[in-house]
Amino acid sequence: MTSTSLAPNRLGPTITIGEILVEIMAVHRGDGFMEPIELTGPYPSGAPAIFIDQCAKIGGSAGIIASVGNDDFGRINVERLRADGADVSAVSVSADYPTGSAFVRYREDGSRDFVYNIAKSSAAQLSLTGEAKALIARAGHLHVMGTAFSIPGAWDIMDHAIGVIKNRGGSVSFDPNLRKELLGQGDMLARFARLVEIADLILPSGDELFVAARVDGEAAAIQALFSHSATEIALKRGERGSTFYGSDSTRLDCPAFKVEEIDPTGAGDCFGGAYVACRRLDMPADKALEYANAAGARNVTAKGPMEGAGSRRQLDDFIANTPRAAL
Ligand code: ATP
Ligand code: MG
């Protein structure tokens, strides 16, 4: 399967909606923040921001609807996104709330302790502004991040964007990266199910596949997802690479690149940003998957959630010079 049902890049930018954050990381592994420790940051972050940064950096047309505070944590993000080529015209600046933040410390076993300020930060202050409407009106593709489901204002924007973008021949992708416990709250499950139904492309990782499909077993889950609108699924397997499934029964496995993992945060978002951009630029699935794998792998080699996002040239160099793991 070389052709894609995703709308071409020339129809308009890939847009996403959701949180922009800074991440401040403990330099050393250990438990929590109960004593003074060495920290590094702020690093630009937020799953939708990482996605859109990689999407723009590899050459896709890209924009984001988000909100930052009137502070340096906001400016560091907006400047990075702008420098990497993303349209930031629909990033509003809140006069009342600071930019969202996440303090993170890795434990020895690789799990993480967090201190978040998202719900009471500018990240949660999303509304359908004039600038957001204008960006949506010229967009060609909407990428929905499960993480944005916890932002109340994001839902109205998503609904509006899905209507407008589908109406002008655009497409939708869905990364179901939502904590399972959240699915029980309010009409979250119905929203989640609706996105699974309308998305042209779904990009699950690990158990998210079974949560999205509501069946166990990879083959059964893939089949269940194809019973709706999806025409392609890009399954992320961490250090085991990724798999493309097409609704015409194509399956393509792409081995992972062998890298030293410094910071795993953001791999899935970079994978998604590169994959969507490449497919919309009309690359065949195997090529798009290779760039996506490279984008995810390169990103884990750098400290900071989006520090390892790569340009097309950087990813070409990475692909040429990095060994691959066995499938
Ligand atoms: P995140 O961990 O950021 O939530 P995710 O779970 O959605 O991301 P992953 O499967 O972890 O997604 O990573 C996406 C892709 O990045 C993988 O399919 C793989 O190609 C690449 N990748 C991630 N981690 C590694 C690694 N340690 N070594 C090589 N490649 C990796
Ligand atoms: Mg992962």
GROMACS .gro file of C-alpha atoms and ligand atoms in nm:
model
  359
    1MET     CA    1   0.000   0.000   0.000
    2THR     CA    2   0.182   0.310  -0.116
    3SER     CA    3  -0.101   0.558  -0.151
    4THR     CA    4  -0.262   0.713   0.153
    5SER     CA    5  -0.607   0.843   0.231
    6LEU     CA    6  -0.454   1.124   0.435
    7ALA     CA    7  -0.512   1.461   0.269
    8PRO     CA    8  -0.208   1.594   0.081
    9ASN     CA    9   0.012   1.857   0.242
   10ARG     CA   10  -0.095   2.112  -0.017
   11LEU     CA   11  -0.454   2.112   0.117
   12GLY     CA   12  -0.326   2.292   0.426
   13PRO     CA   13  -0.131   2.236   0.747
   14THR     CA   14  -0.154   1.946   0.987
   15ILE     CA   15  -0.289   2.099   1.305
   16THR     CA   16  -0.310   1.977   1.660
   17ILE     CA   17  -0.472   2.105   1.979
   18GLY     CA   18  -0.352   2.085   2.336
   19GLU     CA   19  -0.096   2.148   2.601
   20ILE     CA   20   0.228   2.340   2.573
   21LEU     CA   21   0.447   2.289   2.880
   22VAL     CA   22   0.801   2.325   2.999
   23GLU     CA   23   0.973   2.024   3.144
   24ILE     CA   24   1.228   2.059   3.422
   25MET     CA   25   1.423   1.742   3.487
   26ALA     CA   26   1.620   1.607   3.777
   27VAL     CA   27   1.980   1.560   3.668
   28HIS     CA   28   2.018   1.237   3.865
   29ARG     CA   29   1.793   0.936   3.905
   30GLY     CA   30   1.624   0.874   4.238
   31ASP     CA   31   1.291   0.912   4.416
   32GLY     CA   32   1.080   1.227   4.409
   33PHE     CA   33   1.158   1.585   4.504
   34MET     CA   34   1.169   1.576   4.885
   35GLU     CA   35   1.512   1.733   4.913
   36PRO     CA   36   1.703   1.997   4.715
   37ILE     CA   37   1.840   1.834   4.400
   38GLU     CA   38   2.010   1.945   4.083
   39LEU     CA   39   1.765   2.025   3.804
   40THR     CA   40   1.799   2.099   3.434
   41GLY     CA   41   1.559   2.288   3.214
   42PRO     CA   42   1.328   2.445   3.116
   43TYR     CA   43   1.285   2.233   2.803
   44PRO     CA   44   0.998   2.293   2.558
   45SER     CA   45   0.739   2.016   2.600
   46GLY     CA   46   0.377   1.897   2.585
   47ALA     CA   47   0.280   1.599   2.368
   48PRO     CA   48   0.096   1.806   2.101
   49ALA     CA   49   0.385   2.056   2.089
   50ILE     CA   50   0.644   1.780   2.043
   51PHE     CA   51   0.430   1.623   1.768
   52ILE     CA   52   0.387   1.949   1.577
   53ASP     CA   53   0.753   2.048   1.617
   54GLN     CA   54   0.870   1.722   1.456
   55CYS     CA   55   0.601   1.748   1.189
   56ALA     CA   56   0.721   2.096   1.090
   57LYS     CA   57   1.089   2.015   1.126
   58ILE     CA   58   1.076   1.729   0.876
   59GLY     CA   59   0.908   1.957   0.623
   60GLY     CA   60   0.535   1.915   0.677
   61SER     CA   61   0.309   2.216   0.689
   62ALA     CA   62   0.208   2.239   1.059
   63GLY     CA   63   0.028   2.453   1.318
   64ILE     CA   64  -0.092   2.430   1.678
   65ILE     CA   65  -0.383   2.562   1.885
   66ALA     CA   66  -0.261   2.612   2.241
   67SER     CA   67  -0.211   2.865   2.517
   68VAL     CA   68   0.097   2.985   2.703
   69GLY     CA   69   0.146   3.235   2.984
   70ASN     CA   70   0.305   3.576   2.942
   71ASP     CA   71   0.637   3.443   3.074
   72ASP     CA   72   0.968   3.297   2.961
   73PHE     CA   73   0.834   2.940   2.986
   74GLY     CA   74   0.583   3.037   2.721
   75ARG     CA   75   0.830   3.230   2.510
   76ILE     CA   76   1.087   2.948   2.501
   77ASN     CA   77   0.818   2.720   2.358
   78VAL     CA   78   0.673   2.961   2.105
   79GLU     CA   79   1.018   3.060   1.980
   80ARG     CA   80   1.121   2.695   1.937
   81LEU     CA   81   0.806   2.605   1.747
   82ARG     CA   82   0.834   2.912   1.526
   83ALA     CA   83   1.204   2.850   1.456
   84ASP     CA   84   1.127   2.492   1.354
   85GLY     CA   85   0.863   2.610   1.107
   86ALA     CA   86   0.532   2.559   1.290
   87ASP     CA   87   0.248   2.811   1.255
   88VAL     CA   88   0.205   2.959   1.605
   89SER     CA   89  -0.060   3.218   1.509
   90ALA     CA   90  -0.322   3.027   1.714
   91VAL     CA   91  -0.112   3.006   2.032
   92SER     CA   92  -0.284   3.251   2.266
   93VAL     CA   93  -0.103   3.425   2.550
   94SER     CA   94  -0.291   3.417   2.879
   95ALA     CA   95  -0.265   3.729   3.095
   96ASP     CA   96  -0.387   3.542   3.404
   97TYR     CA   97  -0.222   3.201   3.406
   98PRO     CA   98   0.143   3.092   3.391
   99THR     CA   99   0.269   2.847   3.129
  100GLY     CA  100   0.214   2.484   3.227
  101SER     CA  101   0.503   2.285   3.369
  102ALA     CA  102   0.610   1.934   3.457
  103PHE     CA  103   0.894   1.854   3.693
  104VAL     CA  104   1.015   1.503   3.633
  105ARG     CA  105   1.258   1.270   3.803
  106TYR     CA  106   1.346   0.927   3.670
  107ARG     CA  107   1.366   0.649   3.926
  108GLU     CA  108   1.635   0.382   3.903
  109ASP     CA  109   1.390   0.139   3.736
  110GLY     CA  110   1.304   0.389   3.459
  111SER     CA  111   0.963   0.488   3.600
  112ARG     CA  112   0.903   0.854   3.678
  113ASP     CA  113   0.788   1.091   3.954
  114PHE     CA  114   0.608   1.405   3.835
  115VAL     CA  115   0.501   1.737   3.981
  116TYR     CA  116   0.260   1.892   3.731
  117ASN     CA  117   0.104   2.232   3.692
  118ILE     CA  118  -0.128   2.182   3.396
  119ALA     CA  119  -0.491   2.205   3.510
  120LYS     CA  120  -0.436   2.548   3.672
  121SER     CA  121  -0.203   2.679   3.405
  122SER     CA  122  -0.246   2.848   3.068
  123ALA     CA  123  -0.229   2.501   2.909
  124ALA     CA  124  -0.587   2.442   3.027
  125GLN     CA  125  -0.713   2.781   2.902
  126LEU     CA  126  -0.809   2.680   2.550
  127SER     CA  127  -1.096   2.838   2.360
  128LEU     CA  128  -1.203   2.873   1.999
  129THR     CA  129  -1.042   3.211   1.936
  130GLY     CA  130  -1.057   3.397   1.604
  131GLU     CA  131  -0.699   3.286   1.533
  132ALA     CA  132  -0.787   2.922   1.607
  133LYS     CA  133  -1.087   2.940   1.372
  134ALA     CA  134  -0.870   3.092   1.099
  135LEU     CA  135  -0.606   2.818   1.134
  136ILE     CA  136  -0.873   2.547   1.126
  137ALA     CA  137  -1.032   2.705   0.818
  138ARG     CA  138  -0.710   2.655   0.619
  139ALA     CA  139  -0.602   2.321   0.774
  140GLY     CA  140  -0.575   1.999   0.577
  141HIS     CA  141  -0.541   1.749   0.861
  142LEU     CA  142  -0.623   1.729   1.232
  143HIS     CA  143  -0.408   1.520   1.465
  144VAL     CA  144  -0.583   1.448   1.794
  145MET     CA  145  -0.373   1.369   2.100
  146GLY     CA  146  -0.540   1.169   2.376
  147THR     CA  147  -0.357   1.384   2.632
  148ALA     CA  148  -0.563   1.687   2.522
  149PHE     CA  149  -0.886   1.512   2.630
  150SER     CA  150  -0.826   1.628   2.986
  151ILE     CA  151  -0.844   1.995   2.877
  152PRO     CA  152  -1.214   2.092   2.890
  153GLY     CA  153  -1.191   2.369   2.626
  154ALA     CA  154  -1.019   2.139   2.379
  155TRP     CA  155  -1.332   1.938   2.307
  156ASP     CA  156  -1.529   2.219   2.145
  157ILE     CA  157  -1.228   2.310   1.935
  158MET     CA  158  -1.182   1.947   1.827
  159ASP     CA  159  -1.550   1.915   1.732
  160HIS     CA  160  -1.534   2.235   1.529
  161ALA     CA  161  -1.205   2.132   1.365
  162ILE     CA  162  -1.328   1.782   1.274
  163GLY     CA  163  -1.639   1.928   1.106
  164VAL     CA  164  -1.456   2.198   0.911
  165ILE     CA  165  -1.155   1.988   0.810
  166LYS     CA  166  -1.351   1.678   0.702
  167ASN     CA  167  -1.585   1.906   0.511
  168ARG     CA  168  -1.302   2.049   0.304
  169GLY     CA  169  -1.164   1.706   0.218
  170GLY     CA  170  -0.912   1.689   0.502
  171SER     CA  171  -0.824   1.392   0.719
  172VAL     CA  172  -0.788   1.303   1.089
  173SER     CA  173  -0.535   1.102   1.288
  174PHE     CA  174  -0.562   0.988   1.650
  175ASP     CA  175  -0.291   0.905   1.900
  176PRO     CA  176  -0.483   0.739   2.186
  177ASN     CA  177  -0.219   0.830   2.446
  178LEU     CA  178  -0.464   0.876   2.727
  179ARG     CA  179  -0.426   0.736   3.076
  180LYS     CA  180  -0.670   0.445   3.110
  181GLU     CA  181  -0.802   0.572   3.445
  182LEU     CA  182  -0.926   0.891   3.273
  183LEU     CA  183  -1.150   0.693   3.038
  184GLY     CA  184  -1.396   0.628   3.320
  185GLN     CA  185  -1.464   1.000   3.373
  186GLY     CA  186  -1.774   1.173   3.232
  187ASP     CA  187  -1.824   1.129   2.860
  188MET     CA  188  -1.453   1.064   2.803
  189LEU     CA  189  -1.516   0.710   2.682
  190ALA     CA  190  -1.774   0.825   2.427
  191ARG     CA  191  -1.535   1.094   2.296
  192PHE     CA  192  -1.255   0.841   2.274
  193ALA     CA  193  -1.477   0.591   2.089
  194ARG     CA  194  -1.589   0.861   1.846
  195LEU     CA  195  -1.230   0.945   1.754
  196VAL     CA  196  -1.149   0.579   1.701
  197GLU     CA  197  -1.449   0.570   1.464
  198ILE     CA  198  -1.370   0.876   1.257
  199ALA     CA  199  -0.989   0.871   1.239
  200ASP     CA  200  -0.827   0.786   0.904
  201LEU     CA  201  -0.504   0.695   1.084
  202ILE     CA  202  -0.457   0.559   1.438
  203LEU     CA  203  -0.116   0.553   1.610
  204PRO     CA  204  -0.137   0.338   1.925
  205SER     CA  205   0.150   0.224   2.142
  206GLY     CA  206   0.151  -0.089   2.361
  207ASP     CA  207  -0.181  -0.157   2.535
  208GLU     CA  208  -0.343   0.149   2.377
  209LEU     CA  209  -0.418  -0.074   2.079
  210PHE     CA  210  -0.644  -0.296   2.290
  211VAL     CA  211  -0.801  -0.002   2.471
  212ALA     CA  212  -0.884   0.166   2.138
  213ALA     CA  213  -1.013  -0.153   1.975
  214ARG     CA  214  -1.182  -0.289   2.291
  215VAL     CA  215  -1.060  -0.639   2.206
  216ASP     CA  216  -0.751  -0.835   2.305
  217GLY     CA  217  -0.500  -0.988   2.065
  218GLU     CA  218  -0.316  -0.783   1.805
  219ALA     CA  219  -0.478  -0.930   1.493
  220ALA     CA  220  -0.829  -0.902   1.635
  221ALA     CA  221  -0.766  -0.548   1.755
  222ILE     CA  222  -0.634  -0.435   1.417
  223GLN     CA  223  -0.935  -0.592   1.244
  224ALA     CA  224  -1.170  -0.417   1.487
  225LEU     CA  225  -1.010  -0.079   1.417
  226PHE     CA  226  -1.047  -0.130   1.042
  227SER     CA  227  -1.421  -0.186   1.085
  228HIS     CA  228  -1.453   0.195   1.118
  229SER     CA  229  -1.302   0.473   0.901
  230ALA     CA  230  -0.933   0.396   0.950
  231THR     CA  231  -0.732   0.307   0.642
  232GLU     CA  232  -0.397   0.283   0.817
  233ILE     CA  233  -0.258   0.203   1.160
  234ALA     CA  234   0.097   0.279   1.271
  235LEU     CA  235   0.170   0.066   1.577
  236LYS     CA  236   0.457   0.187   1.797
  237ARG     CA  237   0.665  -0.081   1.969
  238GLY     CA  238   0.930   0.122   2.155
  239GLU     CA  239   1.275  -0.036   2.118
  240ARG     CA  240   1.118  -0.305   1.900
  241GLY     CA  241   1.037  -0.060   1.620
  242SER     CA  242   0.695  -0.028   1.459
  243THR     CA  243   0.443  -0.187   1.226
  244PHE     CA  244   0.224  -0.043   0.953
  245TYR     CA  245  -0.112  -0.203   0.889
  246GLY     CA  246  -0.318  -0.102   0.585
  247SER     CA  247  -0.691  -0.167   0.551
  248ASP     CA  248  -0.604  -0.361   0.231
  249SER     CA  249  -0.427  -0.620   0.456
  250THR     CA  250  -0.077  -0.484   0.397
  251ARG     CA  251   0.160  -0.534   0.690
  252LEU     CA  252   0.505  -0.375   0.704
  253ASP     CA  253   0.741  -0.417   0.998
  254CYS     CA  254   1.017  -0.165   1.054
  255PRO     CA  255   1.301  -0.264   1.287
  256ALA     CA  256   1.412  -0.011   1.549
  257PHE     CA  257   1.737   0.179   1.527
  258LYS     CA  258   1.991   0.079   1.790
  259VAL     CA  259   2.048   0.378   2.012
  260GLU     CA  260   2.140   0.458   2.368
  261GLU     CA  261   1.823   0.577   2.537
  262ILE     CA  262   1.898   0.893   2.735
  263ASP     CA  263   1.542   1.023   2.774
  264PRO     CA  264   1.243   0.824   2.639
  265THR     CA  265   0.993   1.110   2.670
  266GLY     CA  266   0.856   1.230   2.337
  267ALA     CA  267   0.949   0.930   2.122
  268GLY     CA  268   0.590   0.852   2.032
  269ASP     CA  269   0.510   1.215   1.958
  270CYS     CA  270   0.812   1.254   1.727
  271PHE     CA  271   0.721   0.924   1.559
  272GLY     CA  272   0.369   1.057   1.495
  273GLY     CA  273   0.483   1.399   1.373
  274ALA     CA  274   0.724   1.248   1.124
  275TYR     CA  275   0.482   0.978   1.009
  276VAL     CA  276   0.190   1.214   0.943
  277ALA     CA  277   0.413   1.470   0.767
  278CYS     CA  278   0.573   1.206   0.543
  279ARG     CA  279   0.245   1.041   0.446
  280ARG     CA  280   0.089   1.379   0.368
  281LEU     CA  281   0.395   1.452   0.153
  282ASP     CA  282   0.295   1.137  -0.037
  283MET     CA  283   0.574   0.909   0.078
  284PRO     CA  284   0.506   0.534   0.063
  285ALA     CA  285   0.425   0.369   0.395
  286ASP     CA  286   0.761   0.191   0.433
  287LYS     CA  287   0.954   0.516   0.383
  288ALA     CA  288   0.727   0.711   0.618
  289LEU     CA  289   0.766   0.437   0.880
  290GLU     CA  290   1.144   0.449   0.848
  291TYR     CA  291   1.149   0.826   0.904
  292ALA     CA  292   0.905   0.787   1.194
  293ASN     CA  293   1.124   0.520   1.356
  294ALA     CA  294   1.427   0.739   1.304
  295ALA     CA  295   1.250   1.042   1.454
  296GLY     CA  296   1.145   0.844   1.764
  297ALA     CA  297   1.488   0.683   1.808
  298ARG     CA  298   1.682   1.005   1.752
  299ASN     CA  299   1.466   1.183   2.005
  300VAL     CA  300   1.544   0.937   2.285
  301THR     CA  301   1.916   1.003   2.244
  302ALA     CA  302   1.880   1.363   2.367
  303LYS     CA  303   1.789   1.492   2.712
  304GLY     CA  304   1.466   1.695   2.692
  305PRO     CA  305   1.131   1.593   2.541
  306MET     CA  306   1.177   1.749   2.195
  307GLU     CA  307   1.552   1.817   2.185
  308GLY     CA  308   1.613   1.524   1.952
  309ALA     CA  309   1.345   1.607   1.693
  310GLY     CA  310   1.516   1.602   1.354
  311SER     CA  311   1.504   1.789   1.025
  312ARG     CA  312   1.482   1.586   0.706
  313ARG     CA  313   1.857   1.617   0.660
  314GLN     CA  314   1.934   1.524   1.022
  315LEU     CA  315   1.710   1.219   0.994
  316ASP     CA  316   1.869   1.117   0.662
  317ASP     CA  317   2.209   1.133   0.834
  318PHE     CA  318   2.074   0.938   1.131
  319ILE     CA  319   1.928   0.667   0.904
  320ALA     CA  320   2.253   0.638   0.709
  321ASN     CA  321   2.472   0.612   1.019
  322THR     CA  322   2.270   0.421   1.280
  323PRO     CA  323   2.261   0.040   1.302
  324ARG     CA  324   1.925  -0.133   1.316
  325ALA     CA  325   1.811  -0.392   1.566
  326ALA     CA  326   1.692  -0.730   1.439
  327LEU     CA  327   1.315  -0.750   1.383
  328ATP     P1  328   0.620   0.768   2.461
  328ATP     O1  329   0.709   0.667   2.527
  328ATP     O2  330   0.686   0.897   2.425
  328ATP     O3  331   0.486   0.780   2.524
  328ATP     P2  332   0.504   0.587   2.274
  328ATP     O4  333   0.492   0.484   2.381
  328ATP     O5  334   0.381   0.643   2.211
  328ATP     O6  335   0.595   0.706   2.321
  328ATP     P3  336   0.721   0.437   2.159
  328ATP     O7  337   0.685   0.308   2.098
  328ATP     O8  338   0.786   0.438   2.292
  328ATP     O9  339   0.592   0.531   2.155
  328ATP    O10  340   0.820   0.517   2.060
  328ATP     C1  341   0.785   0.549   1.928
  328ATP     C2  342   0.887   0.497   1.830
  328ATP    O11  343   1.015   0.555   1.858
  328ATP     C3  344   0.906   0.347   1.834
  328ATP    O12  345   0.812   0.282   1.749
  328ATP     C4  346   1.050   0.333   1.786
  328ATP    O13  347   1.056   0.334   1.646
  328ATP     C5  348   1.117   0.458   1.840
  328ATP     N1  349   1.180   0.432   1.971
  328ATP     C6  350   1.130   0.460   2.093
  328ATP     N2  351   1.214   0.418   2.190
  328ATP     C7  352   1.320   0.363   2.128
  328ATP     C8  353   1.444   0.302   2.171
  328ATP     N3  354   1.476   0.290   2.300
  328ATP     N4  355   1.530   0.258   2.076
  328ATP     C9  356   1.502   0.270   1.946
  328ATP     N5  357   1.388   0.325   1.899
  328ATP    C10  358   1.299   0.373   1.987
  329MG      MG  359   0.685   0.450   2.498
   0.00000   0.00000   0.00000
